[in-house]
mmCIF file of C-alpha atoms and ligand atoms in Angstrom:
data_model
loop_
_atom_site.group_PDB
_atom_site.id
_atom_site.type_symbol
_atom_site.label_atom_id
_atom_site.label_comp_id
_atom_site.label_asym_id
_atom_site.label_seq_id
_atom_site.Cartn_x
_atom_site.Cartn_y
_atom_site.Cartn_z
ATOM 1 C CA MET H 1 140.050 74.442 84.742
ATOM 2 C CA LEU H 2 140.840 70.647 84.917
ATOM 3 C CA THR H 3 144.164 69.927 83.426
ATOM 4 C CA ASP H 4 146.232 67.028 83.465
ATOM 5 C CA SER H 5 150.507 66.821 83.518
ATOM 6 C CA PHE H 6 150.571 67.243 79.968
ATOM 7 C CA ASN H 7 148.135 70.161 79.662
ATOM 8 C CA ARG H 8 145.221 68.349 77.925
ATOM 9 C CA VAL H 9 141.896 70.049 79.522
ATOM 10 C CA ILE H 10 139.773 67.742 80.977
ATOM 11 C CA ASN H 11 135.941 68.667 80.901
ATOM 12 C CA TYR H 12 134.279 65.093 80.132
ATOM 13 C CA LEU H 13 133.201 62.623 82.687
ATOM 14 C CA ARG H 14 132.034 59.329 81.445
ATOM 15 C CA VAL H 15 130.264 57.640 84.602
ATOM 16 C CA SER H 16 129.350 54.204 84.268
ATOM 17 C CA ILE H 17 126.242 53.467 86.628
ATOM 18 C CA THR H 18 125.911 49.613 86.688
ATOM 19 C CA ASP H 19 127.741 46.569 85.646
ATOM 20 C CA ARG H 20 124.587 44.806 84.804
ATOM 21 C CA CYS H 21 123.480 44.279 81.317
ATOM 22 C CA ASN H 22 120.537 42.736 79.578
ATOM 23 C CA LEU H 23 122.974 41.651 76.404
ATOM 24 C CA ARG H 24 125.430 39.205 76.523
ATOM 25 C CA CYS H 25 127.397 40.335 73.809
ATOM 26 C CA ARG H 26 129.879 37.655 72.823
ATOM 27 C CA TYR H 27 132.781 39.793 72.181
ATOM 28 C CA CYS H 28 132.566 41.586 75.418
ATOM 29 C CA THR H 29 131.640 38.804 77.877
ATOM 30 C CA ASP H 30 131.891 34.811 78.109
ATOM 31 C CA GLY H 31 129.284 34.825 80.754
ATOM 32 C CA THR H 32 131.769 33.690 83.339
ATOM 33 C CA PHE H 33 131.792 37.140 85.030
ATOM 34 C CA SER H 34 130.745 37.660 88.507
ATOM 35 C CA PHE H 35 128.548 41.035 89.172
ATOM 36 C CA ILE H 36 130.129 43.831 91.576
ATOM 37 C CA PRO H 37 128.067 43.350 94.720
ATOM 38 C CA HIS H 38 125.286 45.787 94.953
ATOM 39 C CA GLU H 39 126.585 47.347 98.191
ATOM 40 C CA GLU H 40 129.762 48.292 96.041
ATOM 41 C CA ILE H 41 127.826 50.076 93.452
ATOM 42 C CA LEU H 42 127.654 54.041 94.105
ATOM 43 C CA ARG H 43 124.358 54.968 95.217
ATOM 44 C CA TYR H 44 122.560 58.279 92.924
ATOM 45 C CA GLU H 45 123.413 60.526 95.841
ATOM 46 C CA GLU H 46 127.414 59.661 95.936
ATOM 47 C CA ILE H 47 127.166 59.841 91.742
ATOM 48 C CA ILE H 48 125.483 63.077 91.897
ATOM 49 C CA ARG H 49 128.084 64.591 94.720
ATOM 50 C CA LEU H 50 131.022 63.468 92.476
ATOM 51 C CA VAL H 51 129.496 65.164 89.125
ATOM 52 C CA ARG H 52 128.920 68.263 91.036
ATOM 53 C CA ILE H 53 132.627 68.394 92.487
ATOM 54 C CA ALA H 54 133.947 67.541 88.991
ATOM 55 C CA ALA H 55 131.676 70.344 87.460
ATOM 56 C CA SER H 56 132.951 72.763 89.894
ATOM 57 C CA LEU H 57 136.825 71.816 88.759
ATOM 58 C CA GLY H 58 135.531 72.747 85.056
ATOM 59 C CA VAL H 59 134.032 69.174 83.801
ATOM 60 C CA ARG H 60 130.775 70.048 81.312
ATOM 61 C CA LYS H 61 129.987 67.106 79.945
ATOM 62 C CA VAL H 62 128.507 63.928 80.929
ATOM 63 C CA ARG H 63 127.815 60.835 79.441
ATOM 64 C CA LEU H 64 126.005 57.670 81.376
ATOM 65 C CA THR H 65 126.596 54.353 80.295
ATOM 66 C CA GLY H 66 127.399 50.684 81.842
ATOM 67 C CA GLY H 67 126.595 47.879 81.718
ATOM 68 C CA GLU H 68 123.284 48.972 80.679
ATOM 69 C CA PRO H 69 122.174 52.232 82.216
ATOM 70 C CA LEU H 70 118.710 51.579 81.530
ATOM 71 C CA ARG H 71 118.805 48.462 83.895
ATOM 72 C CA ARG H 72 119.440 50.872 86.708
ATOM 73 C CA LYS H 73 115.882 51.871 88.091
ATOM 74 C CA ASP H 74 114.836 55.843 87.991
ATOM 75 C CA LEU H 75 117.628 56.839 85.421
ATOM 76 C CA ALA H 76 115.334 60.241 85.024
ATOM 77 C CA PHE H 77 115.973 60.978 88.532
ATOM 78 C CA LEU H 78 119.704 60.785 88.069
ATOM 79 C CA LEU H 79 119.510 62.691 84.409
ATOM 80 C CA LYS H 80 117.471 65.460 86.496
ATOM 81 C CA GLU H 81 119.863 66.116 89.249
ATOM 82 C CA ILE H 82 122.897 66.101 86.759
ATOM 83 C CA ASP H 83 121.114 68.709 84.686
ATOM 84 C CA ALA H 84 119.972 70.692 87.749
ATOM 85 C CA ILE H 85 123.899 71.176 88.406
ATOM 86 C CA GLY H 86 123.756 73.996 85.850
ATOM 87 C CA SER H 87 127.355 74.041 84.604
ATOM 88 C CA ILE H 88 126.741 70.848 82.800
ATOM 89 C CA ASP H 89 126.197 71.703 79.263
ATOM 90 C CA ASP H 90 126.066 67.985 77.490
ATOM 91 C CA ILE H 91 124.358 65.195 79.193
ATOM 92 C CA SER H 92 124.209 61.892 77.120
ATOM 93 C CA LEU H 93 123.853 58.378 77.427
ATOM 94 C CA THR H 94 125.221 55.168 75.679
ATOM 95 C CA THR H 95 122.784 52.274 75.543
ATOM 96 C CA ASN H 96 121.938 49.253 73.654
ATOM 97 C CA GLY H 97 118.758 50.601 72.832
ATOM 98 C CA VAL H 98 116.440 47.624 73.876
ATOM 99 C CA GLU H 99 114.647 49.441 76.600
ATOM 100 C CA LEU H 100 115.030 53.021 75.380
ATOM 101 C CA GLY H 101 111.802 53.235 73.417
ATOM 102 C CA THR H 102 109.335 53.029 76.510
ATOM 103 C CA SER H 103 111.533 55.821 78.521
ATOM 104 C CA VAL H 104 112.884 58.390 75.609
ATOM 105 C CA GLU H 105 110.586 60.789 76.480
ATOM 106 C CA THR H 106 110.851 60.748 79.875
ATOM 107 C CA LEU H 107 114.515 60.680 80.082
ATOM 108 C CA ARG H 108 114.653 63.861 77.421
ATOM 109 C CA ASP H 109 112.440 65.661 79.476
ATOM 110 C CA ALA H 110 114.646 64.826 82.413
ATOM 111 C CA GLY H 111 117.443 66.396 80.597
ATOM 112 C CA LEU H 112 118.525 63.929 78.011
ATOM 113 C CA ARG H 113 119.819 65.833 75.091
ATOM 114 C CA ARG H 114 121.434 62.861 72.928
ATOM 115 C CA VAL H 115 121.988 59.439 73.025
ATOM 116 C CA ASN H 116 124.448 56.869 71.418
ATOM 117 C CA ILE H 117 123.123 53.466 70.609
ATOM 118 C CA SER H 118 125.105 50.355 70.317
ATOM 119 C CA LEU H 119 124.317 48.167 67.210
ATOM 120 C CA ASP H 120 126.769 45.708 65.773
ATOM 121 C CA SER H 121 124.350 44.074 63.060
ATOM 122 C CA LEU H 122 121.382 45.033 60.811
ATOM 123 C CA LYS H 123 120.500 41.146 60.414
ATOM 124 C CA ARG H 124 117.787 40.314 62.910
ATOM 125 C CA GLU H 125 119.476 36.901 63.523
ATOM 126 C CA ARG H 126 123.013 37.734 63.652
ATOM 127 C CA PHE H 127 121.990 40.365 66.370
ATOM 128 C CA ALA H 128 120.530 37.530 68.252
ATOM 129 C CA TYR H 129 123.624 35.549 67.905
ATOM 130 C CA ILE H 130 125.945 38.380 68.708
ATOM 131 C CA THR H 131 123.801 39.456 71.662
ATOM 132 C CA GLY H 132 122.190 36.295 72.864
ATOM 133 C CA VAL H 133 118.745 37.951 72.830
ATOM 134 C CA ASP H 134 116.343 38.480 70.118
ATOM 135 C CA ALA H 135 115.849 42.211 70.663
ATOM 136 C CA PHE H 136 116.682 43.717 67.063
ATOM 137 C CA ASP H 137 112.884 44.928 66.602
ATOM 138 C CA LYS H 138 113.059 46.648 70.077
ATOM 139 C CA VAL H 139 116.454 48.481 69.227
ATOM 140 C CA MET H 140 115.016 49.772 65.754
ATOM 141 C CA ARG H 141 111.808 51.072 67.468
ATOM 142 C CA SER H 142 113.840 52.771 70.341
ATOM 143 C CA ILE H 143 116.060 54.748 67.322
ATOM 144 C CA ARG H 144 112.845 55.776 65.757
ATOM 145 C CA LYS H 145 111.494 56.775 68.893
ATOM 146 C CA ALA H 146 114.595 58.562 70.124
ATOM 147 C CA LYS H 147 114.235 60.430 66.732
ATOM 148 C CA LEU H 148 110.594 61.644 67.166
ATOM 149 C CA ALA H 149 111.904 62.693 70.318
ATOM 150 C CA GLY H 150 114.074 64.753 69.104
ATOM 151 C CA LEU H 151 117.349 63.505 70.494
ATOM 152 C CA HIS H 152 120.006 65.130 68.256
ATOM 153 C CA PRO H 153 122.636 63.585 66.962
ATOM 154 C CA ILE H 154 121.665 59.981 67.352
ATOM 155 C CA LYS H 155 124.743 57.771 67.224
ATOM 156 C CA ILE H 156 125.204 54.475 66.389
ATOM 157 C CA ASN H 157 128.180 52.862 67.642
ATOM 158 C CA THR H 158 128.963 49.651 65.695
ATOM 159 C CA VAL H 159 132.199 47.600 66.422
ATOM 160 C CA ILE H 160 133.241 45.693 63.464
ATOM 161 C CA ILE H 161 134.931 42.205 64.126
ATOM 162 C CA GLU H 162 136.323 40.104 61.327
ATOM 163 C CA GLY H 163 134.079 37.163 60.534
ATOM 164 C CA PHE H 164 131.375 38.661 62.509
ATOM 165 C CA ASN H 165 130.290 41.579 61.076
ATOM 166 C CA ASP H 166 132.398 42.833 58.661
ATOM 167 C CA ASP H 167 130.311 42.150 55.817
ATOM 168 C CA GLU H 168 127.583 44.923 56.826
ATOM 169 C CA ALA H 169 129.662 48.138 56.716
ATOM 170 C CA LEU H 170 127.902 48.976 53.609
ATOM 171 C CA ASP H 171 124.773 48.267 54.731
ATOM 172 C CA PHE H 172 125.501 50.472 57.792
ATOM 173 C CA ILE H 173 126.454 53.345 55.640
ATOM 174 C CA ASP H 174 122.801 52.656 53.787
ATOM 175 C CA PHE H 175 121.340 52.718 56.976
ATOM 176 C CA ALA H 176 122.902 55.842 58.080
ATOM 177 C CA LYS H 177 121.640 57.642 55.100
ATOM 178 C CA THR H 178 118.178 56.077 55.259
ATOM 179 C CA TRP H 179 117.827 56.988 58.809
ATOM 180 C CA GLU H 180 119.505 60.038 59.092
ATOM 181 C CA VAL H 181 121.840 59.232 61.922
ATOM 182 C CA GLN H 182 125.593 58.814 62.357
ATOM 183 C CA VAL H 183 126.988 55.529 62.612
ATOM 184 C CA ARG H 184 130.533 55.065 63.874
ATOM 185 C CA PHE H 185 132.753 52.180 63.346
ATOM 186 C CA ILE H 186 135.210 51.288 66.438
ATOM 187 C CA GLU H 187 138.148 49.076 66.296
ATOM 188 C CA PHE H 188 137.504 46.031 68.390
ATOM 189 C CA MET H 189 139.715 46.636 71.760
ATOM 190 C CA PRO H 190 141.139 43.982 74.044
ATOM 191 C CA PHE H 191 139.281 44.074 77.059
ATOM 192 C CA GLY H 192 137.612 41.322 79.349
ATOM 193 C CA ASN H 193 138.748 37.808 79.459
ATOM 194 C CA GLU H 194 141.364 35.933 77.873
ATOM 195 C CA GLY H 195 139.814 34.525 74.582
ATOM 196 C CA LEU H 196 137.654 37.220 73.882
ATOM 197 C CA TRP H 197 139.620 39.200 71.757
ATOM 198 C CA GLU H 198 142.180 38.340 68.918
ATOM 199 C CA ARG H 199 144.407 40.868 66.991
ATOM 200 C CA SER H 200 143.954 39.247 64.241
ATOM 201 C CA ARG H 201 139.900 40.107 64.333
ATOM 202 C CA ILE H 202 140.800 44.016 64.371
ATOM 203 C CA ILE H 203 139.300 45.659 61.099
ATOM 204 C CA THR H 204 140.993 48.906 61.072
ATOM 205 C CA SER H 205 139.610 52.340 60.222
ATOM 206 C CA ALA H 206 141.698 52.836 57.236
ATOM 207 C CA TYR H 207 140.706 49.361 55.844
ATOM 208 C CA LEU H 208 137.034 50.237 56.108
ATOM 209 C CA GLU H 209 137.275 53.771 54.978
ATOM 210 C CA GLU H 210 138.830 52.609 51.900
ATOM 211 C CA ALA H 211 136.081 50.001 51.226
ATOM 212 C CA ILE H 212 133.491 52.295 51.822
ATOM 213 C CA ARG H 213 135.102 54.657 49.310
ATOM 214 C CA ARG H 214 134.857 52.407 46.856
ATOM 215 C CA VAL H 215 131.322 52.893 46.685
ATOM 216 C CA HIS H 216 130.753 56.311 48.212
ATOM 217 C CA GLU H 217 132.019 59.734 48.420
ATOM 218 C CA LEU H 218 133.017 60.635 51.456
ATOM 219 C CA HIS H 219 133.313 64.275 52.698
ATOM 220 C CA PRO H 220 135.132 65.298 56.030
ATOM 221 C CA SER H 221 132.245 66.862 58.367
ATOM 222 C CA VAL H 222 132.966 70.152 59.617
ATOM 223 C CA SER H 223 130.497 70.083 62.073
ATOM 224 C CA SER H 224 131.323 67.077 63.943
ATOM 225 C CA ASP H 225 131.818 67.183 67.645
ATOM 226 C CA LYS H 226 135.308 67.192 68.795
ATOM 227 C CA GLY H 227 135.896 63.893 69.687
ATOM 228 C CA PRO H 228 137.752 60.603 68.730
ATOM 229 C CA ALA H 229 135.541 60.149 65.705
ATOM 230 C CA LYS H 230 136.937 61.413 62.367
ATOM 231 C CA MET H 231 133.464 62.019 60.744
ATOM 232 C CA PHE H 232 132.409 62.108 57.048
ATOM 233 C CA LEU H 233 129.339 63.510 55.661
ATOM 234 C CA LEU H 234 127.265 61.126 53.114
ATOM 235 C CA ASN H 235 125.881 62.537 49.915
ATOM 236 C CA GLY H 236 122.216 63.460 49.631
ATOM 237 C CA SER H 237 121.722 62.583 53.456
ATOM 238 C CA ALA H 238 122.054 64.246 56.627
ATOM 239 C CA GLY H 239 123.281 61.161 57.866
ATOM 240 C CA GLN H 240 127.062 60.660 58.381
ATOM 241 C CA VAL H 241 129.641 58.107 59.163
ATOM 242 C CA GLY H 242 132.667 58.113 61.271
ATOM 243 C CA PHE H 243 135.587 56.187 62.536
ATOM 244 C CA ILE H 244 137.180 55.435 65.720
ATOM 245 C CA SER H 245 140.611 54.018 65.548
ATOM 246 C CA PRO H 246 141.698 53.573 68.967
ATOM 247 C CA MET H 247 143.931 50.286 68.240
ATOM 248 C CA SER H 248 145.368 51.898 64.912
ATOM 249 C CA SER H 249 145.984 55.042 65.889
ATOM 250 C CA HIS H 250 147.073 57.594 68.549
ATOM 251 C CA ILE H 251 144.064 59.710 69.722
ATOM 252 C CA CYS H 252 145.264 60.381 73.185
ATOM 253 C CA SER H 253 146.418 63.794 72.477
ATOM 254 C CA GLU H 254 142.929 64.736 72.043
ATOM 255 C CA CYS H 255 141.771 62.803 75.059
ATOM 256 C CA ASN H 256 139.356 65.336 77.269
ATOM 257 C CA ARG H 257 137.865 62.605 79.388
ATOM 258 C CA ILE H 258 138.147 60.316 82.509
ATOM 259 C CA ARG H 259 136.061 57.460 83.570
ATOM 260 C CA LEU H 260 133.833 56.803 86.964
ATOM 261 C CA THR H 261 133.429 52.890 87.559
ATOM 262 C CA PRO H 262 130.293 51.688 89.073
ATOM 263 C CA ASP H 263 132.093 50.790 91.851
ATOM 264 C CA GLY H 264 133.424 54.325 92.367
ATOM 265 C CA LYS H 265 136.998 54.239 90.644
ATOM 266 C CA ILE H 266 138.179 56.866 88.726
ATOM 267 C CA LYS H 267 139.886 55.652 85.607
ATOM 268 C CA PRO H 268 141.877 58.440 84.032
ATOM 269 C CA CYS H 269 142.919 56.092 81.020
ATOM 270 C CA LEU H 270 140.742 53.444 79.393
ATOM 271 C CA PHE H 271 143.703 51.596 78.352
ATOM 272 C CA SER H 272 145.393 51.657 81.808
ATOM 273 C CA ASP H 273 144.415 49.561 84.780
ATOM 274 C CA ALA H 274 145.481 52.299 87.294
ATOM 275 C CA GLU H 275 142.013 53.307 89.331
ATOM 276 C CA TYR H 276 141.499 55.646 92.101
ATOM 277 C CA ASP H 277 139.151 54.852 94.809
ATOM 278 C CA VAL H 278 136.909 58.037 95.117
ATOM 279 C CA LYS H 279 134.220 55.887 96.749
ATOM 280 C CA ALA H 280 136.264 55.400 99.585
ATOM 281 C CA LEU H 281 136.488 59.073 100.178
ATOM 282 C CA LEU H 282 132.800 59.791 99.121
ATOM 283 C CA ARG H 283 131.629 57.086 101.926
ATOM 284 C CA GLY H 284 134.402 58.114 104.568
ATOM 285 C CA GLY H 285 133.343 61.418 105.465
ATOM 286 C CA ALA H 286 135.530 63.576 103.236
ATOM 287 C CA SER H 287 134.596 67.270 102.778
ATOM 288 C CA ASP H 288 133.883 68.307 98.852
ATOM 289 C CA GLU H 289 137.154 69.827 98.836
ATOM 290 C CA GLY H 290 138.919 66.606 99.856
ATOM 291 C CA VAL H 291 137.300 64.805 97.053
ATOM 292 C CA ALA H 292 138.221 67.733 94.427
ATOM 293 C CA GLU H 293 142.039 67.358 95.129
ATOM 294 C CA PHE H 294 141.447 63.689 95.144
ATOM 295 C CA VAL H 295 139.921 64.244 91.521
ATOM 296 C CA ARG H 296 142.458 66.841 90.580
ATOM 297 C CA ALA H 297 145.350 63.975 91.698
ATOM 298 C CA ALA H 298 143.512 61.370 89.503
ATOM 299 C CA VAL H 299 143.732 63.915 86.426
ATOM 300 C CA LYS H 300 147.510 64.377 87.027
ATOM 301 C CA ALA H 301 148.178 60.893 86.978
ATOM 302 C CA LYS H 302 146.539 60.377 83.468
ATOM 303 C CA PRO H 303 149.121 58.887 81.271
ATOM 304 C CA GLU H 304 150.553 60.867 78.314
ATOM 305 C CA ARG H 305 149.183 57.913 75.603
ATOM 306 C CA LYS H 306 148.052 54.482 75.930
ATOM 307 C CA THR H 307 150.463 51.820 75.234
ATOM 308 C CA GLU H 308 151.858 51.533 71.671
ATOM 309 C CA ALA H 309 149.124 49.651 69.648
ATOM 310 C CA GLY H 310 151.250 47.156 68.483
ATOM 311 C CA ALA H 311 151.818 46.275 72.439
ATOM 312 C CA VAL H 312 148.333 46.898 73.825
ATOM 313 C CA ARG H 313 148.072 45.065 77.295
ATOM 314 C CA LYS H 314 144.937 43.049 77.822
ATOM 315 C CA CYS H 315 142.870 45.209 80.276
ATOM 316 C CA GLN H 316 141.515 43.104 83.267
ATOM 317 C CA ARG H 317 138.105 44.783 83.380
ATOM 318 C CA SER H 318 135.571 44.128 80.514
ATOM 319 C CA MET H 319 133.980 47.083 79.214
ATOM 320 C CA ARG H 320 130.803 45.951 80.739
ATOM 321 C CA SER H 321 132.297 47.009 84.342
ATOM 322 C CA ILE H 322 134.500 49.589 83.011
ATOM 323 C CA GLY H 323 131.521 51.473 81.391
ATOM 324 C CA GLY H 324 132.208 51.768 77.436
HETATM 325 N N1 SAM X 401 125.145 48.669 77.267
HETATM 326 C C1 SAM X 401 125.667 50.077 76.854
HETATM 327 C C2 SAM X 401 125.608 50.128 75.201
HETATM 328 O O1 SAM X 401 125.653 48.700 74.691
HETATM 329 O O2 SAM X 401 125.945 50.973 74.678
HETATM 330 C C3 SAM X 401 126.651 50.604 77.000
HETATM 331 C C4 SAM X 401 128.061 49.691 77.958
HETATM 332 S S1 SAM X 401 128.831 48.914 76.287
HETATM 333 C C5 SAM X 401 130.019 47.963 77.058
HETATM 334 C C6 SAM X 401 129.606 50.327 75.608
HETATM 335 C C7 SAM X 401 129.815 50.051 74.195
HETATM 336 O O3 SAM X 401 131.311 49.204 74.483
HETATM 337 C C8 SAM X 401 128.966 49.146 73.162
HETATM 338 O O4 SAM X 401 129.090 49.964 72.075
HETATM 339 C C9 SAM X 401 130.030 47.843 72.860
HETATM 340 O O5 SAM X 401 130.187 47.552 71.417
HETATM 341 C C10 SAM X 401 131.538 48.362 73.094
HETATM 342 N N2 SAM X 401 132.596 47.568 73.266
HETATM 343 C C11 SAM X 401 132.360 46.243 74.354
HETATM 344 N N3 SAM X 401 133.369 45.304 74.333
HETATM 345 C C12 SAM X 401 134.450 46.092 73.333
HETATM 346 C C13 SAM X 401 135.733 45.862 72.824
HETATM 347 N N4 SAM X 401 136.703 44.812 73.214
HETATM 348 N N5 SAM X 401 136.092 46.553 71.808
HETATM 349 C C14 SAM X 401 135.484 47.640 71.257
HETATM 350 N N6 SAM X 401 134.174 48.203 71.871
HETATM 351 C C15 SAM X 401 133.640 47.369 72.774
#
């Protein structure tokens, strides 16, 4: 078992496989970033080796993310190889959904069990304004196809931002009910370049929950996965709504994850800039045991909790290059 210095069991690895993305979400990037050079991005065989070693230490859950993971060629190969490790019980994907519709069956057959799709507006024009791309219909088609392909549950991740999409919370509830998906509202976090984030634009989970309760009965969901989201059932539907509150509450005691960035750094805490360069070992001829020792040490360095919510420091990397 992989445990950190505070006795948390770390069994979840989030792997960002690229920093490239086909959307330009306004709150994520101002377009001034430079891409990680190709040769610095971990190759599939390096990712697979690292996942295999992490699995031997106790990791059971892997999520592939980015950037946009579907931008990377032959994702099915990576999924198959991770599935073949045998001890990974849960392989999932976080995607903007734009290109999912065309490959979802292939990905499912390669071992993908479930998917999280990011969607910040249910209005086509607003979607285009937020993301810079008129791809709302493609995302809707992808959600439909993911359901038909039997991926379950389908989670829709929605960052609610003041003055942006905060008028759509109830529409998202209707969407969750009609489409029988889990909509999870996520608080706006301070990542990326200066100017992208302002504290005043955070809509807290408590505020949203209260607004939703004025219209809908919410019943705590017992079946929800262990995870950061507080999930609720919605009357008369298999849909659910959840709240993820990294800014307004401390969910650190429950944290079971570490991250691998596209350029091969282990990031034990999303809210800390501390990173551990495992690529140097993978490319430097280290033995599996050497890499395992490095992963154990990175896990031990995981901080007990993020900085106080009132004093969150901006992290230099954007979510795009960390892997959201
Ligand atoms: N391209 C994939 C997608 O869209 O799901 C994966 C990467 S994207 C960076 C992952 C998630 O991070 C998205 O749901 C996005 O909305 C979220 N995200 C980006 N910047 C954020 C921020 N500052 N606060 C909260 N969530 C953010």
